PDB file of C-alpha atoms in Angstrom:
ATOM      1  CA  UNK A   1      -0.127  -0.070  -0.407  1.00 44.00           C
ATOM      2  CA  UNK A   2       2.922   2.485   0.300  1.00 47.00           C
ATOM      3  CA  UNK A   3       4.317   1.694  -2.916  1.00 48.00           C
ATOM      4  CA  UNK A   4       1.438   2.733  -4.488  1.00 50.00           C
ATOM      5  CA  UNK A   5       0.473   6.025  -1.918  1.00 48.00           C
ATOM      6  CA  UNK A   6       4.112   7.036  -2.996  1.00 49.00           C
ATOM      7  CA  UNK A   7       3.466   6.353  -6.920  1.00 51.00           C
ATOM      8  CA  UNK A   8       0.648   8.019  -6.858  1.00 48.00           C
ATOM      9  CA  UNK A   9       2.398  10.900  -4.922  1.00 45.00           C
ATOM     10  CA  UNK A  10       4.656  11.266  -7.593  1.00 52.00           C
ATOM     11  CA  UNK A  11       2.867  10.981 -10.585  1.00 49.00           C
ATOM     12  CA  UNK A  12       0.743  13.868  -8.807  1.00 47.00           C
ATOM     13  CA  UNK A  13       3.836  16.098  -8.331  1.00 48.00           C
ATOM     14  CA  UNK A  14       4.406  16.077 -11.593  1.00 53.00           C
ATOM     15  CA  UNK A  15       1.097  17.040 -13.037  1.00 52.00           C
ATOM     16  CA  UNK A  16       0.199  20.242 -14.244  1.00 53.00           C
ATOM     17  CA  UNK A  17      -2.952  22.172 -13.103  1.00 56.00           C
ATOM     18  CA  UNK A  18      -5.007  23.394 -16.056  1.00 58.00           C
ATOM     19  CA  UNK A  19      -5.096  26.428 -14.763  1.00 58.00           C
ATOM     20  CA  UNK A  20      -1.466  26.375 -14.612  1.00 60.00           C
ATOM     21  CA  UNK A  21      -0.979  25.603 -18.085  1.00 65.00           C
ATOM     22  CA  UNK A  22      -3.568  28.204 -19.333  1.00 70.00           C
ATOM     23  CA  UNK A  23      -1.627  30.873 -17.338  1.00 68.00           C
ATOM     24  CA  UNK A  24       1.428  29.358 -18.796  1.00 69.00           C
ATOM     25  CA  UNK A  25       0.135  29.012 -22.776  1.00 72.00           C
ATOM     26  CA  UNK A  26      -1.513  33.062 -22.298  1.00 73.00           C
ATOM     27  CA  UNK A  27       1.908  34.577 -20.862  1.00 71.00           C
ATOM     28  CA  UNK A  28       3.812  33.062 -23.802  1.00 72.00           C
ATOM     29  CA  UNK A  29       1.370  33.387 -25.967  1.00 74.00           C
ATOM     30  CA  UNK A  30       2.618  37.676 -24.995  1.00 75.00           C
ATOM     31  CA  UNK A  31       6.186  36.835 -26.285  1.00 77.00           C
ATOM     32  CA  UNK A  32       7.999  38.376 -29.538  1.00 79.00           C
ATOM     33  CA  UNK A  33      10.839  36.042 -30.386  1.00 83.00           C
ATOM     34  CA  UNK A  34      13.071  36.705 -33.247  1.00 83.00           C
ATOM     35  CA  UNK A  35      16.244  34.219 -33.855  1.00 87.00           C
ATOM     36  CA  UNK A  36      19.634  34.178 -35.169  1.00 88.00           C
ATOM     37  CA  UNK A  37      22.381  32.606 -35.865  1.00 89.00           C
ATOM     38  CA  UNK A  38      26.234  32.824 -35.994  1.00 88.00           C
ATOM     39  CA  UNK A  39      27.307  31.130 -39.306  1.00 90.00           C
ATOM     40  CA  UNK A  40      25.587  32.086 -42.985  1.00 90.00           C
ATOM     41  CA  UNK A  41      27.447  28.818 -44.133  1.00 91.00           C
ATOM     42  CA  UNK A  42      25.590  26.124 -42.373  1.00 90.00           C
ATOM     43  CA  UNK A  43      24.252  23.904 -44.576  1.00 89.00           C
ATOM     44  CA  UNK A  44      21.049  22.503 -42.355  1.00 88.00           C
ATOM     45  CA  UNK A  45      19.896  26.848 -41.850  1.00 89.00           C
ATOM     46  CA  UNK A  46      19.552  26.569 -45.613  1.00 89.00           C
ATOM     47  CA  UNK A  47      17.701  23.545 -45.891  1.00 88.00           C
ATOM     48  CA  UNK A  48      14.906  23.458 -43.329  1.00 85.00           C
ATOM     49  CA  UNK A  49      15.266  27.205 -42.510  1.00 87.00           C
ATOM     50  CA  UNK A  50      15.615  28.605 -46.346  1.00 87.00           C
ATOM     51  CA  UNK A  51      13.371  26.586 -47.986  1.00 87.00           C
ATOM     52  CA  UNK A  52      16.723  24.234 -49.171  1.00 88.00           C
ATOM     53  CA  UNK A  53      18.699  27.561 -50.537  1.00 91.00           C
ATOM     54  CA  UNK A  54      15.225  29.295 -52.508  1.00 93.00           C
ATOM     55  CA  UNK A  55      15.335  32.297 -49.619  1.00 94.00           C
ATOM     56  CA  UNK A  56      17.453  34.327 -48.171  1.00 94.00           C
ATOM     57  CA  UNK A  57      19.329  35.304 -44.710  1.00 93.00           C
ATOM     58  CA  UNK A  58      19.308  39.156 -43.189  1.00 93.00           C
ATOM     59  CA  UNK A  59      22.994  39.702 -41.603  1.00 92.00           C
ATOM     60  CA  UNK A  60      22.332  42.443 -38.636  1.00 87.00           C
ATOM     61  CA  UNK A  61      24.472  44.747 -36.431  1.00 83.00           C
ATOM     62  CA  UNK A  62      23.058  45.568 -33.800  1.00 75.00           C
ATOM     63  CA  UNK A  63      25.336  48.405 -31.186  1.00 68.00           C
ATOM     64  CA  UNK A  64      24.480  50.596 -28.113  1.00 61.00           C
ATOM     65  CA  UNK A  65      21.988  52.339 -30.043  1.00 54.00           C
ATOM     66  CA  UNK A  66      19.742  49.652 -30.707  1.00 51.00           C
ATOM     67  CA  UNK A  67      18.916  50.021 -27.223  1.00 55.00           C
ATOM     68  CA  UNK A  68      16.855  53.488 -27.922  1.00 58.00           C
ATOM     69  CA  UNK A  69      13.316  52.309 -28.322  1.00 56.00           C
ATOM     70  CA  UNK A  70      14.847  49.105 -30.540  1.00 60.00           C
ATOM     71  CA  UNK A  71      16.749  46.189 -29.901  1.00 61.00           C
ATOM     72  CA  UNK A  72      17.302  46.247 -25.671  1.00 63.00           C
ATOM     73  CA  UNK A  73      20.674  44.422 -24.875  1.00 61.00           C
ATOM     74  CA  UNK A  74      18.773  42.985 -22.220  1.00 69.00           C
ATOM     75  CA  UNK A  75      16.381  41.590 -24.499  1.00 81.00           C
ATOM     76  CA  UNK A  76      18.865  39.855 -26.541  1.00 84.00           C
ATOM     77  CA  UNK A  77      19.719  36.039 -24.721  1.00 89.00           C
ATOM     78  CA  UNK A  78      21.824  33.311 -25.936  1.00 92.00           C
ATOM     79  CA  UNK A  79      20.107  29.554 -26.588  1.00 95.00           C
ATOM     80  CA  UNK A  80      20.899  26.944 -24.265  1.00 96.00           C
ATOM     81  CA  UNK A  81      21.280  23.723 -25.436  1.00 96.00           C
ATOM     82  CA  UNK A  82      19.776  20.660 -22.712  1.00 95.00           C
ATOM     83  CA  UNK A  83      19.382  17.123 -23.257  1.00 95.00           C
ATOM     84  CA  UNK A  84      16.241  17.112 -20.996  1.00 91.00           C
ATOM     85  CA  UNK A  85      12.903  19.782 -21.058  1.00 86.00           C
ATOM     86  CA  UNK A  86      13.340  22.302 -18.374  1.00 83.00           C
ATOM     87  CA  UNK A  87      10.774  21.371 -15.432  1.00 80.00           C
ATOM     88  CA  UNK A  88       8.101  23.858 -15.217  1.00 74.00           C
ATOM     89  CA  UNK A  89       7.311  24.940 -11.347  1.00 75.00           C
ATOM     90  CA  UNK A  90       3.777  26.561 -10.838  1.00 71.00           C
ATOM     91  CA  UNK A  91       5.611  28.423  -8.092  1.00 73.00           C
ATOM     92  CA  UNK A  92       6.585  30.772 -10.568  1.00 72.00           C
ATOM     93  CA  UNK A  93       3.238  31.588 -10.956  1.00 70.00           C
ATOM     94  CA  UNK A  94       3.101  33.007  -7.249  1.00 73.00           C
ATOM     95  CA  UNK A  95       5.747  35.734  -8.017  1.00 73.00           C
ATOM     96  CA  UNK A  96       3.888  37.741 -10.499  1.00 69.00           C
ATOM     97  CA  UNK A  97       6.367  40.435 -10.959  1.00 71.00           C
ATOM     98  CA  UNK A  98       8.873  38.528 -11.443  1.00 74.00           C
ATOM     99  CA  UNK A  99       7.100  35.968 -14.138  1.00 75.00           C
ATOM    100  CA  UNK A 100       7.782  37.068 -17.079  1.00 77.00           C
ATOM    101  CA  UNK A 101      12.074  36.912 -16.587  1.00 80.00           C
ATOM    102  CA  UNK A 102      11.687  33.134 -14.700  1.00 81.00           C
ATOM    103  CA  UNK A 103       9.915  32.459 -18.089  1.00 83.00           C
ATOM    104  CA  UNK A 104      13.137  33.475 -20.597  1.00 87.00           C
ATOM    105  CA  UNK A 105      15.157  30.109 -20.138  1.00 89.00           C
ATOM    106  CA  UNK A 106      11.392  28.607 -21.214  1.00 85.00           C
ATOM    107  CA  UNK A 107      11.750  30.596 -24.826  1.00 86.00           C
ATOM    108  CA  UNK A 108      15.326  30.005 -24.567  1.00 92.00           C
ATOM    109  CA  UNK A 109      16.304  26.259 -24.400  1.00 93.00           C
ATOM    110  CA  UNK A 110      16.391  23.823 -27.054  1.00 93.00           C
ATOM    111  CA  UNK A 111      17.433  20.246 -26.850  1.00 94.00           C
ATOM    112  CA  UNK A 112      21.068  19.484 -27.435  1.00 95.00           C
ATOM    113  CA  UNK A 113      19.932  18.547 -31.258  1.00 94.00           C
ATOM    114  CA  UNK A 114      19.948  21.752 -32.068  1.00 93.00           C
ATOM    115  CA  UNK A 115      22.925  22.692 -30.637  1.00 94.00           C
ATOM    116  CA  UNK A 116      24.680  23.530 -34.232  1.00 91.00           C
ATOM    117  CA  UNK A 117      22.552  26.285 -34.714  1.00 92.00           C
ATOM    118  CA  UNK A 118      25.013  28.702 -33.034  1.00 92.00           C
ATOM    119  CA  UNK A 119      21.221  30.294 -32.251  1.00 93.00           C
ATOM    120  CA  UNK A 120      20.509  33.700 -30.329  1.00 91.00           C
ATOM    121  CA  UNK A 121      17.361  34.957 -29.764  1.00 89.00           C
ATOM    122  CA  UNK A 122      15.355  38.543 -29.259  1.00 86.00           C
ATOM    123  CA  UNK A 123      13.189  37.733 -26.622  1.00 85.00           C
ATOM    124  CA  UNK A 124      10.762  40.676 -26.380  1.00 81.00           C
ATOM    125  CA  UNK A 125       7.422  41.203 -23.615  1.00 77.00           C
ATOM    126  CA  UNK A 126       4.135  42.100 -24.962  1.00 71.00           C
ATOM    127  CA  UNK A 127       5.502  41.674 -28.330  1.00 68.00           C
ATOM    128  CA  UNK A 128       3.768  38.984 -29.999  1.00 67.00           C
ATOM    129  CA  UNK A 129       2.728  39.646 -33.189  1.00 72.00           C
ATOM    130  CA  UNK A 130       4.632  42.373 -33.846  1.00 73.00           C
ATOM    131  CA  UNK A 131       7.518  42.796 -36.327  1.00 76.00           C
ATOM    132  CA  UNK A 132      10.507  43.284 -34.469  1.00 75.00           C
ATOM    133  CA  UNK A 133      11.904  47.187 -34.982  1.00 75.00           C
ATOM    134  CA  UNK A 134      15.583  47.765 -35.797  1.00 79.00           C
ATOM    135  CA  UNK A 135      17.620  50.733 -37.227  1.00 80.00           C
ATOM    136  CA  UNK A 136      18.137  51.038 -40.853  1.00 86.00           C
ATOM    137  CA  UNK A 137      21.743  50.772 -40.746  1.00 86.00           C
ATOM    138  CA  UNK A 138      21.827  47.642 -38.956  1.00 85.00           C
ATOM    139  CA  UNK A 139      20.933  45.409 -41.523  1.00 91.00           C
ATOM    140  CA  UNK A 140      24.807  44.876 -42.740  1.00 93.00           C
ATOM    141  CA  UNK A 141      23.781  41.767 -45.742  1.00 95.00           C
ATOM    142  CA  UNK A 142      21.334  40.420 -47.633  1.00 96.00           C
ATOM    143  CA  UNK A 143      22.226  37.078 -48.691  1.00 96.00           C
ATOM    144  CA  UNK A 144      20.528  35.037 -50.843  1.00 96.00           C
ATOM    145  CA  UNK A 145      20.417  31.258 -51.513  1.00 94.00           C
ATOM    146  CA  UNK A 146      22.043  29.126 -54.066  1.00 93.00           C
ATOM    147  CA  UNK A 147      18.039  28.551 -55.575  1.00 93.00           C
ATOM    148  CA  UNK A 148      16.972  31.902 -54.982  1.00 95.00           C
ATOM    149  CA  UNK A 149      14.714  32.779 -57.586  1.00 95.00           C
ATOM    150  CA  UNK A 150      15.872  35.616 -60.180  1.00 95.00           C
ATOM    151  CA  UNK A 151      12.177  37.262 -59.389  1.00 96.00           C
ATOM    152  CA  UNK A 152      12.574  37.595 -55.233  1.00 95.00           C
ATOM    153  CA  UNK A 153      16.304  38.924 -55.598  1.00 96.00           C
ATOM    154  CA  UNK A 154      14.798  41.891 -57.247  1.00 96.00           C
ATOM    155  CA  UNK A 155      11.791  42.227 -55.226  1.00 97.00           C
ATOM    156  CA  UNK A 156      13.647  42.297 -52.237  1.00 96.00           C
ATOM    157  CA  UNK A 157      16.158  44.722 -53.529  1.00 96.00           C
ATOM    158  CA  UNK A 158      14.004  47.102 -54.521  1.00 96.00           C
ATOM    159  CA  UNK A 159      12.147  46.978 -51.320  1.00 96.00           C
ATOM    160  CA  UNK A 160      15.984  47.608 -49.669  1.00 95.00           C
ATOM    161  CA  UNK A 161      16.306  50.523 -51.741  1.00 95.00           C
ATOM    162  CA  UNK A 162      12.241  52.686 -51.448  1.00 96.00           C
ATOM    163  CA  UNK A 163      13.054  51.903 -47.608  1.00 94.00           C
ATOM    164  CA  UNK A 164      15.688  53.347 -47.881  1.00 94.00           C
ATOM    165  CA  UNK A 165      18.022  50.276 -46.636  1.00 94.00           C
ATOM    166  CA  UNK A 166      21.245  49.353 -48.260  1.00 94.00           C
ATOM    167  CA  UNK A 167      23.002  45.984 -46.696  1.00 96.00           C
ATOM    168  CA  UNK A 168      25.566  45.101 -49.673  1.00 95.00           C
ATOM    169  CA  UNK A 169      23.960  41.711 -51.400  1.00 97.00           C
ATOM    170  CA  UNK A 170      26.243  38.253 -51.600  1.00 96.00           C
ATOM    171  CA  UNK A 171      24.899  35.151 -52.236  1.00 95.00           C
ATOM    172  CA  UNK A 172      26.374  31.306 -51.672  1.00 94.00           C
ATOM    173  CA  UNK A 173      26.653  29.213 -53.814  1.00 93.00           C
ATOM    174  CA  UNK A 174      27.479  25.429 -53.266  1.00 90.00           C
ATOM    175  CA  UNK A 175      31.318  23.923 -53.511  1.00 87.00           C
ATOM    176  CA  UNK A 176      30.823  20.286 -55.081  1.00 83.00           C
ATOM    177  CA  UNK A 177      33.953  19.611 -53.827  1.00 87.00           C
ATOM    178  CA  UNK A 178      33.987  20.099 -49.879  1.00 87.00           C
ATOM    179  CA  UNK A 179      30.782  19.805 -49.021  1.00 84.00           C
ATOM    180  CA  UNK A 180      30.425  23.042 -48.478  1.00 89.00           C
ATOM    181  CA  UNK A 181      29.020  26.837 -48.601  1.00 92.00           C
ATOM    182  CA  UNK A 182      31.042  29.913 -50.524  1.00 90.00           C
ATOM    183  CA  UNK A 183      29.733  33.678 -49.880  1.00 90.00           C
ATOM    184  CA  UNK A 184      30.137  35.736 -52.939  1.00 90.00           C
ATOM    185  CA  UNK A 185      29.476  39.243 -53.152  1.00 91.00           C
ATOM    186  CA  UNK A 186      26.816  40.734 -55.326  1.00 82.00           C
ATOM    187  CA  UNK A 187      23.176  38.983 -56.181  1.00 73.00           C
TER     188      UNK A 187
END
């Protein structure tokens, strides 16, 4: 009997009441997240985030000036990689003023298998469904995938010009001799 009760208690301690899940969902739905990767030459990133080289990569460089109404330094986090999921402690919900800060690890942790992405995330509170604002000077380059359509390249260049953006345009090339990617000037 004691074994059965301890099993029930162990199981119950892992359960999250429905209202806790709903509160967590509503809080997380209010986060705006923008993801960045360090390496534009990672073939896997091009494969699954850029439609197998048909898309593009935007290269940014942020300065301290970006903190004035744009990216705040305390809103950019290096993603942590783990082998087990984080455990949500319902007691977090008791400390209302710091709930959002305590939820940061839940939106900035991924499984170890994604470590190659070397990802950073901008996390904006109350920013869901809003475009992430940045200074025009922060967009340094547009790198087109090896299979990016010519029409798309022309459209992106026109959009940049119309909006006063002056990034340099580059393209990815596939290096068949080494199974690597290279970046070439122009697009």
